[in-house]
Amino acid sequence: MNVPLLDLKAQYATIKDEINSAAIEVLESQYFILGPKVKAFEEAVAKYSQCQLGIGVSSGTDAILIAMMAEGIGEGDEVITTPYTFFATAGCVHRVGAKPVFVDIDPLTYNIDPALIEAKITPKTKAIMPVHLFGQMPEMDAIVDIANRHGLIIIEDAAQAIGAEYHGKRAGSIGQYGCFSFFPSKNLGGAGDGGMVVTNDPERAEKLSVMRAHGSKPKYFHRVVGGNFRLDALQAAILHVKLGHLDDWTKGRQQNADKYRKLFNDAGMVIDPNEKNLEGKRGVILPTIIDNCRHIYNQFVIRSDRRDELIEFLKEKNIGSAVYYPLSLHMQGCFAYMGHSEGDFPHSELAAKQTVALPIYPELTDDMIAYVVNSIAEFHAG
Ligand SMILES: *Cc1c(COP(=O)(O)O)cnc(C)c1O
């Protein structure tokens, strides 16, 4: 059996006619940049995310970048974030001239640990940027409380978390800015790059939309320097069709997660997530879900102390897997100037060594899930 990590062709097959006609409609219109398709999609994503306004942009990276630019974050400023995330989170802080200040993760959820944030706040801190990693939000009440007490804004990196909820609140709706990515492998993925910033603040939305088009307002008059961060109409049209299916797909991912949990439990392979020493343990740690949350499972990430061997074994079984992420951001060469060393963020470093993502996409069959679990059981038996 062959179980890829993700199978976008399987998804396309289920919605081919809808997608094709949406794309053809844009081609017939020859209206490619912004316009009514983008506007309609912005409204739909804002509504879906319990936000008032959405500004479609060219990628999730640009969503984060433009939020920083609109907020005027730059030289001399600090932004608190996690070192265990996709590079763009901290890369964008660096690109506007500010300094990413890392805070270690909670080893159960892989999200920033709110209890460690306050110690990192200085007079230079402007924002906290939590990342809703793998599709689950961190303890946002604690983060909002800290931000309010210190007069900081929150920029949610919700690239992996469209539709995720924390105590009934959707990803993107809690901070001053919520940043989404429509990279093809995200839960709502386009036919190329795309992203969006959502906000409940009309003034911030206005700044974002001016920034998106070179800071131009009125056209050809620039009081600020922006960039070309526009979302294509073709992407918006395709994504809008896919948004209509997102809740079904999320349900599929959640059901697959439940199936994994049941089968791993039946096989006696589940290790308590609080277990500190995995050495010699026969099994894996499964994702932890915090109370009152909707996890949308952009990734289903397990832990094993023999992670690299496990990946090799799965490869031989034609099972796709991936490591998100193999090197914590504080250890990246481009951030060497920060002077971090190994041991600074131990939970993040350990996660980088032990975690692996398994296939979780909605089109997985029961046989495929059973094959993955059986293969992992076989690995641990050997
Ligand atoms: C995917 C992702 C991004 C960047 O999105 P792109 O659309 O690829 O630019 C940023 N942050 C996180 C956590 C992501 O997963």
PDB file of C-alpha atoms in Angstrom, residues 117-365:
ATOM      1  CA  ILE A 117       6.267  35.124  28.091  1.00  0.00           C
ATOM      2  CA  GLU A 118       6.327  37.816  30.757  1.00  0.00           C
ATOM      3  CA  ALA A 119       9.989  37.283  31.616  1.00  0.00           C
ATOM      4  CA  LYS A 120      10.868  38.230  28.024  1.00  0.00           C
ATOM      5  CA  ILE A 121       8.960  41.507  27.883  1.00  0.00           C
ATOM      6  CA  THR A 122      11.135  44.629  27.739  1.00  0.00           C
ATOM      7  CA  PRO A 123      10.366  48.301  27.017  1.00  0.00           C
ATOM      8  CA  LYS A 124      11.107  47.474  23.361  1.00  0.00           C
ATOM      9  CA  THR A 125       8.460  44.756  23.085  1.00  0.00           C
ATOM     10  CA  LYS A 126       5.685  45.746  20.666  1.00  0.00           C
ATOM     11  CA  ALA A 127       3.818  42.536  19.964  1.00  0.00           C
ATOM     12  CA  ILE A 128       3.311  38.917  20.838  1.00  0.00           C
ATOM     13  CA  MET A 129       3.007  36.554  17.890  1.00  0.00           C
ATOM     14  CA  PRO A 130       1.604  33.182  18.948  1.00  0.00           C
ATOM     15  CA  VAL A 131       1.557  30.482  16.284  1.00  0.00           C
ATOM     16  CA  HIS A 132      -1.376  28.062  16.245  1.00  0.00           C
ATOM     17  CA  LEU A 133       0.874  25.173  15.411  1.00  0.00           C
ATOM     18  CA  PHE A 134      -0.476  22.107  13.595  1.00  0.00           C
ATOM     19  CA  GLY A 135      -4.025  23.533  13.809  1.00  0.00           C
ATOM     20  CA  GLN A 136      -4.482  24.129  17.530  1.00  0.00           C
ATOM     21  CA  MET A 137      -4.468  27.463  19.345  1.00  0.00           C
ATOM     22  CA  PRO A 138      -2.435  28.060  22.509  1.00  0.00           C
ATOM     23  CA  GLU A 139      -3.968  29.188  25.820  1.00  0.00           C
ATOM     24  CA  MET A 140      -5.077  32.511  24.344  1.00  0.00           C
ATOM     25  CA  ASP A 141      -6.770  33.829  27.520  1.00  0.00           C
ATOM     26  CA  ALA A 142      -3.390  33.929  29.237  1.00  0.00           C
ATOM     27  CA  ILE A 143      -1.726  35.566  26.231  1.00  0.00           C
ATOM     28  CA  VAL A 144      -4.455  38.210  25.894  1.00  0.00           C
ATOM     29  CA  ASP A 145      -4.170  38.950  29.609  1.00  0.00           C
ATOM     30  CA  ILE A 146      -0.406  39.474  29.332  1.00  0.00           C
ATOM     31  CA  ALA A 147      -0.771  41.616  26.199  1.00  0.00           C
ATOM     32  CA  ASN A 148      -3.406  43.816  27.842  1.00  0.00           C
ATOM     33  CA  ARG A 149      -1.407  44.317  31.009  1.00  0.00           C
ATOM     34  CA  HIS A 150       1.696  45.347  29.060  1.00  0.00           C
ATOM     35  CA  GLY A 151       0.012  47.320  26.274  1.00  0.00           C
ATOM     36  CA  LEU A 152       1.119  44.919  23.546  1.00  0.00           C
ATOM     37  CA  ILE A 153      -0.708  43.869  20.431  1.00  0.00           C
ATOM     38  CA  ILE A 154      -1.200  40.266  19.333  1.00  0.00           C
ATOM     39  CA  ILE A 155      -0.499  39.124  15.797  1.00  0.00           C
ATOM     40  CA  GLU A 156      -1.812  35.588  15.382  1.00  0.00           C
ATOM     41  CA  ASP A 157       0.178  33.414  13.000  1.00  0.00           C
ATOM     42  CA  ALA A 158      -2.866  31.365  12.081  1.00  0.00           C
ATOM     43  CA  ALA A 159      -1.307  29.994   8.886  1.00  0.00           C
ATOM     44  CA  GLN A 160      -2.010  26.411   9.987  1.00  0.00           C
ATOM     45  CA  ALA A 161      -5.240  27.091  11.815  1.00  0.00           C
ATOM     46  CA  ILE A 162      -8.105  28.477   9.745  1.00  0.00           C
ATOM     47  CA  GLY A 163     -11.304  27.469  11.565  1.00  0.00           C
ATOM     48  CA  ALA A 164      -9.520  26.414  14.761  1.00  0.00           C
ATOM     49  CA  GLU A 165     -11.244  27.595  17.943  1.00  0.00           C
ATOM     50  CA  TYR A 166     -10.259  28.507  21.462  1.00  0.00           C
ATOM     51  CA  HIS A 167     -13.234  28.691  23.855  1.00  0.00           C
ATOM     52  CA  GLY A 168     -15.558  29.347  20.917  1.00  0.00           C
ATOM     53  CA  LYS A 169     -13.348  32.024  19.378  1.00  0.00           C
ATOM     54  CA  ARG A 170     -11.935  31.394  15.925  1.00  0.00           C
ATOM     55  CA  ALA A 171      -8.274  31.609  15.000  1.00  0.00           C
ATOM     56  CA  GLY A 172      -7.498  35.110  13.794  1.00  0.00           C
ATOM     57  CA  SER A 173     -10.289  36.805  15.745  1.00  0.00           C
ATOM     58  CA  ILE A 174      -8.542  37.251  19.093  1.00  0.00           C
ATOM     59  CA  GLY A 175      -5.481  39.309  18.192  1.00  0.00           C
ATOM     60  CA  GLN A 176      -5.367  42.695  16.460  1.00  0.00           C
ATOM     61  CA  TYR A 177      -4.310  40.769  13.347  1.00  0.00           C
ATOM     62  CA  GLY A 178      -4.853  37.177  12.240  1.00  0.00           C
ATOM     63  CA  CYS A 179      -2.640  35.874   9.446  1.00  0.00           C
ATOM     64  CA  PHE A 180      -3.682  32.993   7.190  1.00  0.00           C
ATOM     65  CA  SER A 181      -1.787  31.084   4.526  1.00  0.00           C
ATOM     66  CA  PHE A 182      -3.389  29.422   1.525  1.00  0.00           C
ATOM     67  CA  PHE A 183      -0.257  27.512   0.574  1.00  0.00           C
ATOM     68  CA  PRO A 184      -1.484  24.320  -1.154  1.00  0.00           C
ATOM     69  CA  SER A 185      -0.696  22.068   1.826  1.00  0.00           C
ATOM     70  CA  LYS A 186      -2.668  24.148   4.323  1.00  0.00           C
ATOM     71  CA  ASN A 187      -6.218  23.061   5.198  1.00  0.00           C
ATOM     72  CA  LEU A 188      -7.550  25.715   2.828  1.00  0.00           C
ATOM     73  CA  GLY A 189      -4.993  25.559   0.041  1.00  0.00           C
ATOM     74  CA  GLY A 190      -4.996  27.423  -3.256  1.00  0.00           C
ATOM     75  CA  ALA A 191      -3.608  26.668  -6.690  1.00  0.00           C
ATOM     76  CA  GLY A 192      -0.429  28.502  -5.746  1.00  0.00           C
ATOM     77  CA  ASP A 193       0.510  31.027  -3.099  1.00  0.00           C
ATOM     78  CA  GLY A 194      -2.006  33.155  -1.239  1.00  0.00           C
ATOM     79  CA  GLY A 195      -2.794  34.542   2.194  1.00  0.00           C
ATOM     80  CA  MET A 196      -5.018  36.878   4.163  1.00  0.00           C
ATOM     81  CA  VAL A 197      -4.929  39.170   7.154  1.00  0.00           C
ATOM     82  CA  VAL A 198      -8.145  39.398   9.162  1.00  0.00           C
ATOM     83  CA  THR A 199      -8.884  42.099  11.698  1.00  0.00           C
ATOM     84  CA  ASN A 200     -11.764  43.650  13.621  1.00  0.00           C
ATOM     85  CA  ASP A 201     -10.257  47.119  13.419  1.00  0.00           C
ATOM     86  CA  PRO A 202     -11.312  49.217  10.384  1.00  0.00           C
ATOM     87  CA  GLU A 203      -8.314  51.549  10.767  1.00  0.00           C
ATOM     88  CA  ARG A 204      -5.859  48.684  10.719  1.00  0.00           C
ATOM     89  CA  ALA A 205      -7.719  47.154   7.757  1.00  0.00           C
ATOM     90  CA  GLU A 206      -7.373  50.430   5.873  1.00  0.00           C
ATOM     91  CA  LYS A 207      -3.613  50.537   6.533  1.00  0.00           C
ATOM     92  CA  LEU A 208      -3.271  46.941   5.405  1.00  0.00           C
ATOM     93  CA  SER A 209      -5.073  47.557   2.155  1.00  0.00           C
ATOM     94  CA  VAL A 210      -2.956  50.634   1.420  1.00  0.00           C
ATOM     95  CA  MET A 211       0.258  48.704   2.258  1.00  0.00           C
ATOM     96  CA  ARG A 212      -0.861  45.900  -0.033  1.00  0.00           C
ATOM     97  CA  ALA A 213      -0.630  48.170  -3.066  1.00  0.00           C
ATOM     98  CA  HIS A 214       2.672  49.999  -2.546  1.00  0.00           C
ATOM     99  CA  GLY A 215       1.211  52.357   0.051  1.00  0.00           C
ATOM    100  CA  SER A 216      -0.651  54.012  -2.770  1.00  0.00           C
ATOM    101  CA  LYS A 217      -3.628  56.210  -1.858  1.00  0.00           C
ATOM    102  CA  PRO A 218      -4.981  57.786  -3.905  1.00  0.00           C
ATOM    103  CA  LYS A 219      -3.409  55.874  -6.774  1.00  0.00           C
ATOM    104  CA  TYR A 220       0.154  57.038  -7.556  1.00  0.00           C
ATOM    105  CA  PHE A 221       0.385  59.086  -4.342  1.00  0.00           C
ATOM    106  CA  HIS A 222       2.391  57.453  -1.552  1.00  0.00           C
ATOM    107  CA  ARG A 223       2.470  58.661   2.026  1.00  0.00           C
ATOM    108  CA  VAL A 224       3.900  55.300   3.135  1.00  0.00           C
ATOM    109  CA  VAL A 225       6.044  52.677   1.426  1.00  0.00           C
ATOM    110  CA  GLY A 226       4.214  49.394   0.956  1.00  0.00           C
ATOM    111  CA  GLY A 227       4.707  46.637  -1.546  1.00  0.00           C
ATOM    112  CA  ASN A 228       2.941  44.410  -4.014  1.00  0.00           C
ATOM    113  CA  PHE A 229       1.163  42.008  -1.688  1.00  0.00           C
ATOM    114  CA  ARG A 230      -2.011  41.441  -3.682  1.00  0.00           C
ATOM    115  CA  LEU A 231      -4.061  38.271  -3.894  1.00  0.00           C
ATOM    116  CA  ASP A 232      -4.929  37.052  -7.403  1.00  0.00           C
ATOM    117  CA  ALA A 233      -8.565  36.800  -8.450  1.00  0.00           C
ATOM    118  CA  LEU A 234      -7.871  33.292  -9.755  1.00  0.00           C
ATOM    119  CA  GLN A 235      -6.708  32.162  -6.321  1.00  0.00           C
ATOM    120  CA  ALA A 236      -9.635  33.878  -4.617  1.00  0.00           C
ATOM    121  CA  ALA A 237     -12.161  32.203  -6.919  1.00  0.00           C
ATOM    122  CA  ILE A 238     -10.659  28.748  -6.384  1.00  0.00           C
ATOM    123  CA  LEU A 239     -10.244  29.251  -2.637  1.00  0.00           C
ATOM    124  CA  HIS A 240     -13.815  30.481  -2.295  1.00  0.00           C
ATOM    125  CA  VAL A 241     -15.086  27.212  -3.774  1.00  0.00           C
ATOM    126  CA  LYS A 242     -12.836  25.253  -1.415  1.00  0.00           C
ATOM    127  CA  LEU A 243     -13.940  27.286   1.618  1.00  0.00           C
ATOM    128  CA  GLY A 244     -17.412  25.810   1.098  1.00  0.00           C
ATOM    129  CA  HIS A 245     -15.929  22.352   1.719  1.00  0.00           C
ATOM    130  CA  LEU A 246     -13.617  23.271   4.560  1.00  0.00           C
ATOM    131  CA  ASP A 247     -15.855  22.180   7.439  1.00  0.00           C
ATOM    132  CA  ASP A 248     -16.390  18.762   5.840  1.00  0.00           C
ATOM    133  CA  TRP A 249     -12.651  18.387   5.337  1.00  0.00           C
ATOM    134  CA  THR A 250     -11.977  19.439   8.908  1.00  0.00           C
ATOM    135  CA  LYS A 251     -14.464  16.836  10.114  1.00  0.00           C
ATOM    136  CA  GLY A 252     -12.645  14.257   7.988  1.00  0.00           C
ATOM    137  CA  ARG A 253      -9.306  15.192   9.538  1.00  0.00           C
ATOM    138  CA  GLN A 254     -10.770  15.044  13.060  1.00  0.00           C
ATOM    139  CA  GLN A 255     -12.324  11.648  12.363  1.00  0.00           C
ATOM    140  CA  ASN A 256      -9.001  10.376  11.033  1.00  0.00           C
ATOM    141  CA  ALA A 257      -7.294  11.627  14.196  1.00  0.00           C
ATOM    142  CA  ASP A 258      -9.856   9.732  16.279  1.00  0.00           C
ATOM    143  CA  LYS A 259      -9.230   6.594  14.231  1.00  0.00           C
ATOM    144  CA  TYR A 260      -5.482   6.888  14.784  1.00  0.00           C
ATOM    145  CA  ARG A 261      -6.057   7.336  18.524  1.00  0.00           C
ATOM    146  CA  LYS A 262      -8.301   4.279  18.710  1.00  0.00           C
ATOM    147  CA  LEU A 263      -5.959   2.048  16.725  1.00  0.00           C
ATOM    148  CA  PHE A 264      -2.827   3.166  18.590  1.00  0.00           C
ATOM    149  CA  ASN A 265      -4.666   2.560  21.872  1.00  0.00           C
ATOM    150  CA  ASP A 266      -5.928  -0.842  20.744  1.00  0.00           C
ATOM    151  CA  ALA A 267      -2.356  -1.766  19.862  1.00  0.00           C
ATOM    152  CA  GLY A 268      -1.194  -0.682  23.336  1.00  0.00           C
ATOM    153  CA  MET A 269       1.152   1.814  21.748  1.00  0.00           C
ATOM    154  CA  VAL A 270       0.199   5.091  23.386  1.00  0.00           C
ATOM    155  CA  ILE A 271       2.729   6.681  25.709  1.00  0.00           C
ATOM    156  CA  ASP A 272       1.551   9.202  28.307  1.00  0.00           C
ATOM    157  CA  PRO A 273       2.387  12.652  26.884  1.00  0.00           C
ATOM    158  CA  ASN A 274       3.815  13.699  30.262  1.00  0.00           C
ATOM    159  CA  GLU A 275       6.395  10.919  30.089  1.00  0.00           C
ATOM    160  CA  LYS A 276       9.803  12.582  30.192  1.00  0.00           C
ATOM    161  CA  ASN A 277      11.961   9.672  29.126  1.00  0.00           C
ATOM    162  CA  LEU A 278      10.890   7.868  25.969  1.00  0.00           C
ATOM    163  CA  GLU A 279      13.959   5.684  25.792  1.00  0.00           C
ATOM    164  CA  GLY A 280      13.098   2.042  25.317  1.00  0.00           C
ATOM    165  CA  LYS A 281       9.357   2.760  25.404  1.00  0.00           C
ATOM    166  CA  ARG A 282       7.339   0.774  22.921  1.00  0.00           C
ATOM    167  CA  GLY A 283       5.051   3.337  21.366  1.00  0.00           C
ATOM    168  CA  VAL A 284       4.435   6.956  20.528  1.00  0.00           C
ATOM    169  CA  ILE A 285       3.040  10.115  22.089  1.00  0.00           C
ATOM    170  CA  LEU A 286      -0.129  11.325  20.362  1.00  0.00           C
ATOM    171  CA  PRO A 287      -1.252  14.977  19.975  1.00  0.00           C
ATOM    172  CA  THR A 288      -2.669  16.585  23.129  1.00  0.00           C
ATOM    173  CA  ILE A 289      -5.841  18.647  22.759  1.00  0.00           C
ATOM    174  CA  ILE A 290      -6.476  21.385  25.301  1.00  0.00           C
ATOM    175  CA  ASP A 291      -9.977  21.859  26.751  1.00  0.00           C
ATOM    176  CA  ASN A 292     -12.696  23.699  24.837  1.00  0.00           C
ATOM    177  CA  CYS A 293     -10.742  23.864  21.626  1.00  0.00           C
ATOM    178  CA  ARG A 294     -11.346  22.931  18.031  1.00  0.00           C
ATOM    179  CA  HIS A 295      -8.192  21.358  16.614  1.00  0.00           C
ATOM    180  CA  ILE A 296      -8.295  21.370  12.821  1.00  0.00           C
ATOM    181  CA  TYR A 297      -5.348  19.006  12.385  1.00  0.00           C
ATOM    182  CA  ASN A 298      -3.330  20.684   9.706  1.00  0.00           C
ATOM    183  CA  GLN A 299      -0.842  18.093  10.921  1.00  0.00           C
ATOM    184  CA  PHE A 300      -1.137  14.987  13.087  1.00  0.00           C
ATOM    185  CA  VAL A 301       2.179  14.996  14.901  1.00  0.00           C
ATOM    186  CA  ILE A 302       3.457  12.168  17.068  1.00  0.00           C
ATOM    187  CA  ARG A 303       6.624  11.766  19.122  1.00  0.00           C
ATOM    188  CA  SER A 304       9.079   8.894  19.157  1.00  0.00           C
ATOM    189  CA  ASP A 305      12.560   8.685  20.652  1.00  0.00           C
ATOM    190  CA  ARG A 306      13.658   6.772  17.524  1.00  0.00           C
ATOM    191  CA  ARG A 307      12.085   9.277  15.170  1.00  0.00           C
ATOM    192  CA  ASP A 308      14.682   9.189  12.382  1.00  0.00           C
ATOM    193  CA  GLU A 309      14.715   5.375  12.245  1.00  0.00           C
ATOM    194  CA  LEU A 310      10.923   5.382  12.254  1.00  0.00           C
ATOM    195  CA  ILE A 311      10.849   7.726   9.260  1.00  0.00           C
ATOM    196  CA  GLU A 312      13.231   5.422   7.344  1.00  0.00           C
ATOM    197  CA  PHE A 313      11.039   2.442   8.214  1.00  0.00           C
ATOM    198  CA  LEU A 314       7.886   4.241   7.061  1.00  0.00           C
ATOM    199  CA  LYS A 315       9.618   5.182   3.823  1.00  0.00           C
ATOM    200  CA  GLU A 316      10.269   1.490   3.115  1.00  0.00           C
ATOM    201  CA  LYS A 317       6.572   0.874   3.725  1.00  0.00           C
ATOM    202  CA  ASN A 318       5.672   3.636   1.234  1.00  0.00           C
ATOM    203  CA  ILE A 319       4.196   5.800   3.977  1.00  0.00           C
ATOM    204  CA  GLY A 320       4.828   9.518   3.733  1.00  0.00           C
ATOM    205  CA  SER A 321       5.819  11.496   6.806  1.00  0.00           C
ATOM    206  CA  ALA A 322       7.591  14.774   7.494  1.00  0.00           C
ATOM    207  CA  VAL A 323       9.411  16.604  10.251  1.00  0.00           C
ATOM    208  CA  TYR A 324       7.969  19.994  11.224  1.00  0.00           C
ATOM    209  CA  TYR A 325      10.522  21.271  12.089  1.00  0.00           C
ATOM    210  CA  PRO A 326      14.005  19.708  12.284  1.00  0.00           C
ATOM    211  CA  LEU A 327      15.835  22.793  13.611  1.00  0.00           C
ATOM    212  CA  SER A 328      14.490  25.321  16.106  1.00  0.00           C
ATOM    213  CA  LEU A 329      14.651  28.872  14.832  1.00  0.00           C
ATOM    214  CA  HIS A 330      17.061  30.019  17.552  1.00  0.00           C
ATOM    215  CA  MET A 331      19.606  27.562  16.116  1.00  0.00           C
ATOM    216  CA  GLN A 332      19.296  28.752  12.495  1.00  0.00           C
ATOM    217  CA  GLY A 333      22.458  30.126  10.917  1.00  0.00           C
ATOM    218  CA  CYS A 334      20.792  33.381   9.894  1.00  0.00           C
ATOM    219  CA  PHE A 335      19.934  34.088  13.532  1.00  0.00           C
ATOM    220  CA  ALA A 336      23.412  33.300  14.872  1.00  0.00           C
ATOM    221  CA  TYR A 337      23.795  37.018  15.626  1.00  0.00           C
ATOM    222  CA  MET A 338      21.300  36.593  18.464  1.00  0.00           C
ATOM    223  CA  GLY A 339      23.870  34.539  20.310  1.00  0.00           C
ATOM    224  CA  HIS A 340      21.632  31.627  21.225  1.00  0.00           C
ATOM    225  CA  SER A 341      23.031  28.195  21.891  1.00  0.00           C
ATOM    226  CA  GLU A 342      21.753  24.689  22.360  1.00  0.00           C
ATOM    227  CA  GLY A 343      19.849  24.328  25.610  1.00  0.00           C
ATOM    228  CA  ASP A 344      18.256  27.788  25.479  1.00  0.00           C
ATOM    229  CA  PHE A 345      14.839  26.382  24.520  1.00  0.00           C
ATOM    230  CA  PRO A 346      14.963  22.737  25.563  1.00  0.00           C
ATOM    231  CA  HIS A 347      11.331  21.827  24.822  1.00  0.00           C
ATOM    232  CA  SER A 348      11.581  23.219  21.337  1.00  0.00           C
ATOM    233  CA  GLU A 349      14.899  21.459  20.726  1.00  0.00           C
ATOM    234  CA  LEU A 350      13.559  18.117  21.936  1.00  0.00           C
ATOM    235  CA  ALA A 351      10.419  18.445  19.808  1.00  0.00           C
ATOM    236  CA  ALA A 352      12.635  19.084  16.786  1.00  0.00           C
ATOM    237  CA  LYS A 353      14.357  15.754  17.471  1.00  0.00           C
ATOM    238  CA  GLN A 354      11.329  13.609  18.343  1.00  0.00           C
ATOM    239  CA  THR A 355       8.311  14.706  16.322  1.00  0.00           C
ATOM    240  CA  VAL A 356       7.031  13.421  13.012  1.00  0.00           C
ATOM    241  CA  ALA A 357       3.824  14.217  11.115  1.00  0.00           C
ATOM    242  CA  LEU A 358       1.695  11.348   9.774  1.00  0.00           C
ATOM    243  CA  PRO A 359      -0.809  11.526   6.888  1.00  0.00           C
ATOM    244  CA  ILE A 360      -4.099  13.046   8.144  1.00  0.00           C
ATOM    245  CA  TYR A 361      -5.778  14.452   5.013  1.00  0.00           C
ATOM    246  CA  PRO A 362      -9.540  13.815   4.772  1.00  0.00           C
ATOM    247  CA  GLU A 363      -9.364  11.464   1.795  1.00  0.00           C
ATOM    248  CA  LEU A 364      -7.365   8.837   3.743  1.00  0.00           C
ATOM    249  CA  THR A 365      -9.193   5.508   3.890  1.00  0.00           C
TER     250      THR A 365
END
